[in-house]
Short mmCIF file of C-alpha atoms and ligand atoms in Angstrom, two decimals:
data_model
loop_
_atom_site.label_atom_id
_atom_site.label_comp_id
_atom_site.label_asym_id
_atom_site.label_seq_id
_atom_site.Cartn_x
_atom_site.Cartn_y
_atom_site.Cartn_z
CA MET A 1 0.19 0.06 0.05
CA GLU A 2 1.43 3.40 -0.82
CA TYR A 3 0.46 6.05 1.79
CA ARG A 4 -0.22 9.82 0.89
CA PHE A 5 -0.32 12.82 3.35
CA LEU A 6 -3.67 14.22 3.25
CA GLY A 7 -2.87 17.54 2.25
CA ARG A 8 -0.09 19.68 4.07
CA SER A 9 -1.76 18.09 6.80
CA GLY A 10 0.93 15.52 8.63
CA LEU A 11 -1.69 12.80 8.79
CA ARG A 12 -1.31 9.58 6.28
CA VAL A 13 -4.26 8.26 5.11
CA SER A 14 -4.22 4.85 2.84
CA ALA A 15 -3.89 6.24 -0.70
CA LEU A 16 -6.82 3.92 -1.74
CA SER A 17 -9.59 3.58 1.17
CA PHE A 18 -12.87 1.57 1.36
CA GLY A 19 -16.33 3.82 2.19
CA SER A 20 -19.56 2.13 3.13
CA TRP A 21 -22.22 4.47 1.11
CA VAL A 22 -25.07 2.47 -0.33
CA THR A 23 -23.49 -1.28 0.90
CA PHE A 24 -23.23 -1.20 4.46
CA GLY A 25 -27.24 -1.46 6.66
CA ASP A 26 -28.49 -1.67 2.34
CA GLN A 27 -26.13 -4.92 0.76
CA MET A 28 -24.20 -5.76 4.00
CA ASP A 29 -24.84 -6.77 7.86
CA VAL A 30 -21.79 -6.42 10.01
CA ASP A 31 -19.86 -9.40 9.30
CA GLU A 32 -20.62 -8.88 5.50
CA ALA A 33 -19.09 -5.70 6.16
CA LEU A 34 -16.63 -6.98 8.06
CA ALA A 35 -15.64 -9.41 6.07
CA CYS A 36 -14.64 -7.04 3.01
CA MET A 37 -13.20 -4.42 5.50
CA THR A 38 -10.80 -6.76 6.70
CA ALA A 39 -9.92 -7.77 2.85
CA ALA A 40 -8.90 -3.88 2.67
CA TRP A 41 -6.69 -3.38 6.16
CA ASP A 42 -5.48 -6.71 5.45
CA ALA A 43 -3.83 -4.52 1.48
CA GLY A 44 -2.98 -1.73 3.99
CA VAL A 45 -6.10 0.07 3.97
CA ASN A 46 -5.86 2.67 7.29
CA PHE A 47 -9.33 5.01 6.10
CA PHE A 48 -12.79 3.86 7.01
CA ASP A 49 -15.44 6.59 4.90
CA ASN A 50 -18.95 7.21 6.88
CA ALA A 51 -21.52 9.18 6.67
CA GLU A 52 -24.43 10.48 9.53
CA VAL A 53 -26.85 9.18 6.87
CA TYR A 54 -25.96 6.86 5.28
CA ALA A 55 -28.42 3.64 5.72
CA ALA A 56 -30.17 6.53 8.06
CA GLY A 57 -27.37 6.13 10.94
CA GLN A 58 -26.78 1.96 10.77
CA SER A 59 -24.10 2.60 8.35
CA GLU A 60 -22.15 3.59 10.95
CA ILE A 61 -23.70 1.28 13.70
CA ILE A 62 -22.21 -1.47 11.57
CA MET A 63 -19.07 0.07 10.96
CA GLY A 64 -18.59 0.46 14.48
CA GLN A 65 -19.62 -3.27 15.53
CA ALA A 66 -17.28 -4.40 12.25
CA LEU A 67 -13.94 -2.35 14.23
CA LYS A 68 -15.49 -3.73 17.85
CA LYS A 69 -15.44 -7.01 16.06
CA ALA A 70 -12.17 -6.76 14.01
CA GLY A 71 -10.28 -5.01 17.22
CA TRP A 72 -7.64 -3.02 15.21
CA ARG A 73 -5.83 -0.55 16.87
CA ARG A 74 -7.31 2.56 16.95
CA GLU A 75 -3.75 4.54 16.42
CA ASP A 76 -3.88 2.60 13.07
CA LEU A 77 -7.05 3.69 12.01
CA VAL A 78 -8.40 7.26 10.93
CA VAL A 79 -12.44 6.91 10.92
CA SER A 80 -14.91 9.87 9.25
CA THR A 81 -17.68 10.53 9.73
CA LYS A 82 -19.92 13.55 7.83
CA ILE A 83 -22.62 15.76 8.80
CA PHE A 84 -25.21 17.00 6.95
CA TRP A 85 -28.21 15.16 6.84
CA GLY A 86 -29.16 14.00 10.25
CA GLY A 87 -32.27 12.01 9.92
CA ARG A 88 -33.51 8.77 11.01
CA PRO A 89 -35.40 6.50 9.57
CA ASN A 90 -39.27 6.72 9.10
CA PRO A 91 -41.20 3.48 11.02
CA ASP A 92 -44.24 4.76 8.80
CA GLY A 93 -42.72 4.36 5.30
CA ASP A 94 -40.17 5.33 3.21
CA GLY A 95 -37.65 7.77 3.12
CA TYR A 96 -36.41 9.76 6.73
CA LEU A 97 -37.48 11.93 9.23
CA TYR A 98 -36.04 15.48 9.66
CA GLY A 99 -36.73 17.65 12.66
CA VAL A 100 -36.27 21.65 11.60
CA ASN A 101 -33.19 21.42 13.26
CA ASP A 102 -31.58 17.79 11.97
CA LYS A 103 -30.07 19.02 8.63
CA GLY A 104 -27.54 21.18 7.74
CA LEU A 105 -23.90 22.69 9.60
CA SER A 106 -25.97 24.75 12.72
CA ARG A 107 -23.48 24.61 15.56
CA LYS A 108 -26.60 23.17 17.46
CA HIS A 109 -26.64 19.96 14.87
CA ILE A 110 -22.78 20.06 14.64
CA VAL A 111 -22.59 19.05 17.78
CA GLU A 112 -25.44 17.05 18.42
CA GLY A 113 -24.67 14.71 15.58
CA THR A 114 -21.21 14.13 15.73
CA ASP A 115 -22.49 13.35 19.52
CA ALA A 116 -24.88 10.85 17.92
CA ALA A 117 -22.24 9.56 15.30
CA LEU A 118 -19.21 8.86 17.66
CA LYS A 119 -22.32 6.99 20.11
CA ARG A 120 -22.72 4.85 16.47
CA LEU A 121 -19.40 4.42 15.78
CA GLN A 122 -18.90 3.27 19.23
CA LEU A 123 -15.83 5.79 18.81
CA ASP A 124 -14.17 8.56 21.07
CA TYR A 125 -13.91 10.44 18.48
CA VAL A 126 -13.56 10.36 14.66
CA ASP A 127 -10.26 11.41 12.67
CA LEU A 128 -11.49 13.36 9.99
CA ILE A 129 -14.77 15.07 10.41
CA PHE A 130 -16.66 16.59 6.53
CA CYS A 131 -19.29 19.18 6.31
CA HIS A 132 -21.35 16.97 3.94
CA ARG A 133 -22.51 19.99 2.07
CA PRO A 134 -22.46 23.86 1.33
CA ASP A 135 -25.32 25.14 3.92
CA VAL A 136 -27.08 28.46 2.27
CA ASP A 137 -29.22 28.90 5.67
CA THR A 138 -25.78 28.61 8.07
CA PRO A 139 -23.03 31.98 7.87
CA ILE A 140 -19.77 29.67 7.40
CA GLU A 141 -18.33 31.81 10.51
CA GLU A 142 -20.76 29.41 12.51
CA THR A 143 -19.44 26.54 10.76
CA VAL A 144 -15.81 26.85 11.09
CA TRP A 145 -16.72 28.50 14.61
CA ALA A 146 -18.42 24.78 15.69
CA MET A 147 -16.18 22.42 13.90
CA ASN A 148 -13.34 24.48 15.79
CA HIS A 149 -15.33 23.75 18.92
CA ILE A 150 -15.33 19.93 18.24
CA LEU A 151 -11.64 19.41 17.45
CA GLN A 152 -10.91 21.24 20.46
CA GLN A 153 -12.43 18.84 22.71
CA GLY A 154 -11.10 16.11 20.74
CA LYS A 155 -14.13 14.13 19.47
CA ALA A 156 -12.63 14.59 15.74
CA LEU A 157 -9.00 15.66 14.80
CA TYR A 158 -9.41 17.36 11.50
CA TRP A 159 -12.46 18.67 10.00
CA GLY A 160 -13.22 19.45 6.00
CA THR A 161 -15.85 19.77 3.43
CA SER A 162 -18.03 18.09 0.69
CA GLU A 163 -18.65 18.94 -2.26
CA TRP A 164 -18.13 23.30 -1.85
CA SER A 165 -17.47 25.40 -3.89
CA ALA A 166 -13.67 26.55 -4.13
CA ALA A 167 -14.80 30.03 -3.14
CA GLN A 168 -16.92 28.25 -0.17
CA ILE A 169 -13.78 26.33 0.90
CA ARG A 170 -11.57 29.15 0.78
CA ARG A 171 -14.20 31.95 2.96
CA ALA A 172 -13.80 28.93 5.29
CA TYR A 173 -10.41 28.83 5.54
CA ASP A 174 -10.04 32.23 5.94
CA PHE A 175 -12.10 33.17 8.36
CA ALA A 176 -10.37 30.49 10.46
CA ARG A 177 -6.98 31.89 9.92
CA ARG A 178 -7.61 35.57 10.43
CA GLU A 179 -10.53 34.59 14.36
CA HIS A 180 -7.06 31.86 14.42
CA LEU A 181 -9.41 29.10 14.15
CA ILE A 182 -8.79 25.31 12.72
CA PRO A 183 -9.22 25.69 9.22
CA PRO A 184 -10.19 22.96 7.14
CA THR A 185 -7.51 20.54 5.83
CA MET A 186 -9.40 18.83 3.03
CA GLU A 187 -12.56 18.10 1.27
CA GLN A 188 -14.37 15.19 -0.29
CA PRO A 189 -15.14 15.50 -4.15
CA GLN A 190 -16.53 13.26 -6.90
CA TYR A 191 -14.15 12.35 -8.88
CA ASN A 192 -13.70 9.95 -11.27
CA MET A 193 -13.27 9.80 -15.41
CA LEU A 194 -16.44 10.68 -16.26
CA HIS A 195 -16.52 13.78 -13.77
CA ARG A 196 -13.19 15.82 -13.40
CA ASP A 197 -13.52 19.67 -13.48
CA ARG A 198 -13.59 20.69 -10.34
CA VAL A 199 -10.86 18.26 -8.43
CA GLU A 200 -8.61 19.35 -11.89
CA LEU A 201 -9.59 22.97 -12.25
CA GLU A 202 -11.96 24.83 -10.03
CA TYR A 203 -9.39 23.22 -6.99
CA ALA A 204 -6.38 23.32 -7.92
CA PRO A 205 -5.24 26.77 -6.44
CA LEU A 206 -6.34 25.60 -3.33
CA TYR A 207 -3.66 22.46 -3.33
CA ASP A 208 -1.10 25.33 -3.34
CA GLU A 209 -2.17 27.90 -1.75
CA ILE A 210 -4.02 26.67 1.33
CA GLY A 211 -2.88 23.06 1.14
CA LEU A 212 -6.09 20.97 0.76
CA GLY A 213 -6.31 17.45 0.73
CA THR A 214 -9.11 15.82 -1.09
CA THR A 215 -10.59 11.95 -0.34
CA ILE A 216 -12.49 11.56 -3.71
CA TRP A 217 -15.40 9.14 -3.88
CA SER A 218 -17.48 7.90 -6.20
CA PRO A 219 -13.73 6.38 -8.40
CA LEU A 220 -16.33 3.98 -10.69
CA ALA A 221 -18.81 6.35 -10.98
CA SER A 222 -21.14 3.51 -8.94
CA GLY A 223 -19.68 0.96 -11.06
CA ILE A 224 -20.27 2.83 -14.53
CA LEU A 225 -16.60 2.03 -15.06
CA THR A 226 -16.27 -1.49 -14.40
CA GLY A 227 -18.02 -1.86 -17.57
CA LYS A 228 -20.70 -3.81 -15.60
CA TYR A 229 -23.78 -1.77 -17.81
CA ASN A 230 -22.26 -1.23 -21.07
CA ASP A 231 -24.86 -4.62 -21.87
CA GLY A 232 -27.70 -3.32 -20.20
CA ILE A 233 -28.24 -3.11 -16.17
CA PRO A 234 -26.88 -6.49 -14.30
CA GLU A 235 -29.29 -8.20 -11.73
CA GLY A 236 -28.54 -7.19 -8.60
CA SER A 237 -26.56 -4.02 -9.35
CA ARG A 238 -26.47 -0.32 -7.59
CA LEU A 239 -29.04 0.64 -10.47
CA THR A 240 -31.29 -2.00 -9.33
CA LEU A 241 -31.48 -0.88 -6.26
CA PRO A 242 -34.83 0.70 -5.70
CA ASN A 243 -33.87 3.71 -3.24
CA TYR A 244 -30.88 4.22 -5.93
CA GLN A 245 -33.29 4.76 -9.43
CA TRP A 246 -32.03 8.54 -8.90
CA LEU A 247 -28.90 6.70 -10.16
CA ARG A 248 -30.21 5.51 -13.45
CA PRO A 249 -29.63 8.88 -15.72
CA LEU A 250 -25.45 7.18 -15.29
CA VAL A 251 -26.89 4.99 -18.02
CA GLU A 252 -29.32 6.17 -19.42
CA GLY A 253 -30.40 9.22 -22.19
CA ASP A 254 -27.67 10.62 -24.84
CA GLU A 255 -25.12 11.38 -21.51
CA GLY A 256 -25.31 8.47 -19.85
CA ARG A 257 -25.07 6.99 -23.16
CA ALA A 258 -21.86 8.55 -23.88
CA LYS A 259 -20.38 7.65 -20.95
CA LEU A 260 -21.44 4.02 -21.69
CA GLU A 261 -19.19 4.62 -25.36
CA LYS A 262 -16.12 5.72 -23.10
CA VAL A 263 -16.33 3.53 -20.78
CA ARG A 264 -16.49 0.68 -23.90
CA ARG A 265 -13.62 1.65 -26.09
CA LEU A 266 -11.51 2.37 -22.65
CA GLN A 267 -11.92 -1.50 -22.13
CA PRO A 268 -9.34 -2.13 -24.74
CA VAL A 269 -6.46 0.27 -22.89
CA ALA A 270 -7.30 -1.95 -19.89
CA ASP A 271 -6.74 -5.40 -22.05
CA GLU A 272 -3.86 -4.46 -23.73
CA LEU A 273 -2.22 -3.51 -19.91
CA GLY A 274 -3.59 -6.35 -18.28
CA CYS A 275 -6.24 -5.08 -16.32
CA THR A 276 -9.85 -4.89 -15.68
CA MET A 277 -12.15 -1.40 -16.33
CA ALA A 278 -12.45 -1.01 -13.10
CA GLN A 279 -8.52 -1.49 -12.67
CA LEU A 280 -8.14 0.66 -14.76
CA ALA A 281 -10.30 3.30 -13.37
CA ILE A 282 -8.93 2.98 -10.25
CA ALA A 283 -5.96 3.39 -11.38
CA TRP A 284 -6.39 7.00 -13.06
CA CYS A 285 -7.67 8.13 -10.25
CA LEU A 286 -4.23 7.45 -8.50
CA VAL A 287 -2.22 9.03 -10.89
CA ASN A 288 -3.64 12.61 -10.09
CA GLU A 289 -1.49 14.02 -7.10
CA ASP A 290 -3.71 16.06 -5.91
CA VAL A 291 -5.66 13.35 -4.21
CA SER A 292 -5.10 12.41 -1.08
CA THR A 293 -6.71 9.64 -1.01
CA VAL A 294 -8.85 7.44 -3.38
CA ILE A 295 -12.49 6.01 -1.59
CA LEU A 296 -13.65 2.17 -2.85
CA GLY A 297 -17.25 0.98 -2.75
CA ALA A 298 -17.96 -2.93 -2.55
CA SER A 299 -20.63 -4.99 -2.19
CA ARG A 300 -18.69 -8.06 -1.69
CA VAL A 301 -14.88 -9.57 -1.16
CA GLN A 302 -13.84 -9.87 -4.66
CA GLN A 303 -14.68 -6.31 -5.46
CA VAL A 304 -12.05 -5.33 -3.20
CA HIS A 305 -9.45 -8.03 -4.34
CA GLU A 306 -9.89 -6.16 -7.85
CA ASN A 307 -9.72 -3.18 -7.04
CA ILE A 308 -6.90 -2.89 -4.77
CA ALA A 309 -4.98 -4.60 -7.38
CA ALA A 310 -5.78 -1.12 -8.92
CA LEU A 311 -1.98 -0.18 -6.94
CA GLU A 312 -0.63 -2.67 -9.51
CA VAL A 313 -1.76 -0.92 -12.96
CA VAL A 314 -0.80 2.44 -11.79
CA PRO A 315 3.04 2.48 -13.19
CA LYS A 316 1.86 0.63 -16.66
CA LEU A 317 -0.04 4.50 -16.71
CA THR A 318 2.57 6.19 -18.98
CA MET A 319 2.23 9.15 -20.67
CA ASP A 320 1.10 7.87 -23.50
CA VAL A 321 -1.16 5.71 -22.62
CA LEU A 322 -2.50 8.67 -20.55
CA GLU A 323 -2.92 10.36 -24.11
CA ARG A 324 -4.94 7.45 -25.35
CA ILE A 325 -7.25 7.73 -22.64
CA GLU A 326 -7.29 11.18 -22.59
CA GLU A 327 -8.26 11.00 -25.81
CA ILE A 328 -11.07 8.61 -25.64
CA LEU A 329 -12.76 10.65 -21.99
CA ASP A 330 -12.06 13.84 -24.49
CA ASN A 331 -13.00 15.71 -21.43
CA ARG A 332 -9.89 17.13 -20.59
CA PRO A 333 -11.60 20.03 -18.38
CA GLN A 334 -11.45 23.71 -20.06
CA PRO A 335 -9.96 26.69 -18.30
CA GLU A 336 -11.97 29.25 -19.73
CA LYS A 337 -14.99 27.90 -16.84
CA ASN A 338 -16.15 31.03 -14.47
CA TRP A 339 -15.94 29.21 -11.19
CA ARG A 340 -18.65 30.55 -8.47
CA ASP A 341 -20.96 29.01 -5.64
P1 NDP B 401 -17.84 3.60 -7.04
O1 NDP B 401 -17.88 4.76 -7.96
O2 NDP B 401 -16.49 2.91 -6.59
O3 NDP B 401 -18.44 2.33 -6.39
C1 NDP B 401 -18.66 1.40 -5.90
C2 NDP B 401 -19.22 0.23 -6.38
O4 NDP B 401 -19.39 -0.11 -7.57
C3 NDP B 401 -19.49 -0.80 -5.55
O5 NDP B 401 -20.84 -0.62 -4.14
C4 NDP B 401 -20.37 -2.41 -6.54
O6 NDP B 401 -21.72 -1.93 -6.18
C5 NDP B 401 -19.62 -1.66 -7.95
N1 NDP B 401 -18.43 -2.63 -7.88
C6 NDP B 401 -17.19 -1.43 -7.31
N2 NDP B 401 -15.63 -2.59 -8.12
C7 NDP B 401 -16.22 -3.43 -8.73
C8 NDP B 401 -15.89 -4.41 -9.41
N3 NDP B 401 -14.76 -4.68 -9.58
N4 NDP B 401 -16.74 -5.02 -11.07
C9 NDP B 401 -17.83 -4.56 -10.29
N5 NDP B 401 -18.85 -3.88 -9.53
C10 NDP B 401 -18.12 -3.46 -8.71
O7 NDP B 401 -17.64 4.51 -5.12
P2 NDP B 401 -19.30 4.81 -3.97
O8 NDP B 401 -19.88 5.24 -5.21
O9 NDP B 401 -19.48 3.37 -3.49
O10 NDP B 401 -18.16 5.72 -3.59
C11 NDP B 401 -17.10 5.38 -2.35
C12 NDP B 401 -17.48 6.20 -1.50
O11 NDP B 401 -17.03 7.36 -1.73
C13 NDP B 401 -18.26 5.49 -0.44
O12 NDP B 401 -18.50 4.78 0.37
C14 NDP B 401 -18.69 6.72 0.31
O13 NDP B 401 -17.40 6.33 1.29
C15 NDP B 401 -18.23 7.59 -0.04
N6 NDP B 401 -19.19 8.79 -1.02
C16 NDP B 401 -19.06 9.58 -0.70
C17 NDP B 401 -19.95 10.63 -1.35
C18 NDP B 401 -20.29 12.19 -0.80
O14 NDP B 401 -20.71 12.86 -1.21
N7 NDP B 401 -19.10 12.60 0.39
C19 NDP B 401 -20.84 10.13 -2.54
C20 NDP B 401 -20.45 9.19 -2.07
C21 NDP B 401 -19.54 8.83 -1.88
P3 NDP B 401 -22.86 -3.48 -7.42
O15 NDP B 401 -21.95 -4.58 -6.96
O16 NDP B 401 -23.95 -3.20 -6.05
O17 NDP B 401 -23.19 -2.39 -7.98
#
């Protein structure tokens, strides 16, 4: 395993990490989750990602129980959660129930949401805590103060954002610096072959200027980049799950079909390199040095093994190969875009 610094912090995270969205609670029980986490751990993964909203808290409960069963040393682990949507399951039907203060980045929800997450995870602290989305109704100053409070209490060690604009991250950072508070260390953005602009362009100034680290999500675009959707939606795959039908545009409509066509054209490149399409897509993310860690998702152990072997593909991605991939993707970020929040 390779370990990378999380931005300019002193924390080292495994270049490949493991997350629980969709899977823990909806597709996996504790033993299945532990089997996947163990496969990752045995390969050197030290970072496990979670969020209060995943399976309405069930994902944190499962990860907490799995960590207890595994008995790994706390010092060797980097565990995260993300705060924003703090709802609870609706006992009378589908979806979540939210009290008026259960959502967002108010000081109240950050404090209460963090305490509840720690209880579910059975941990005294998380290493990383993220503001899961920007909250336009709460002043950024309130959120920065609240995150500073959580860190000062030792309930989390580093804080960051997820899917914030560069301008919002910058505002939070500048305010924290001015007030001598702890600034954000990392951002959790989507990044994969089909979704690049934010990480490669919008955030570009932040890597040097504020030392931003990135823990990137959906490296396989929910599985599209494995090639498994090239000939239709396979039974049992993520896109067949009742609660995730909103992901279908990834493979449907003109845009979806264009994406699938790119994946089909990338397959021969993977074949030539002697790897799977999933490994090629993950290795491509690892080539980007501004990526601190690639958070893998997997619904079974075999996928964990396959995806972690992407580390061996990275040295095969020469400039020539990367240029061929670039031609097929045809989506190199264009600098003339004007980034606003
Ligand atoms: P991916 O894009 O890698 O998708 C993972 C899914 O693809 C798996 O659950 C599985 O689904 C399928 N898959 C993975 N590997 C293979 C393989 N080798 N062959 C075939 N199918 C495969 O990642 P995720 O979207 O799961 O995101 C990873 C993590 O990032 C999450 O767990 C979470 O921690 C984080 N995240 C953060 C977000 C944020 O807003 N901050 C948003 C989303 C994710 P299946 O087998 O069911 O088809």
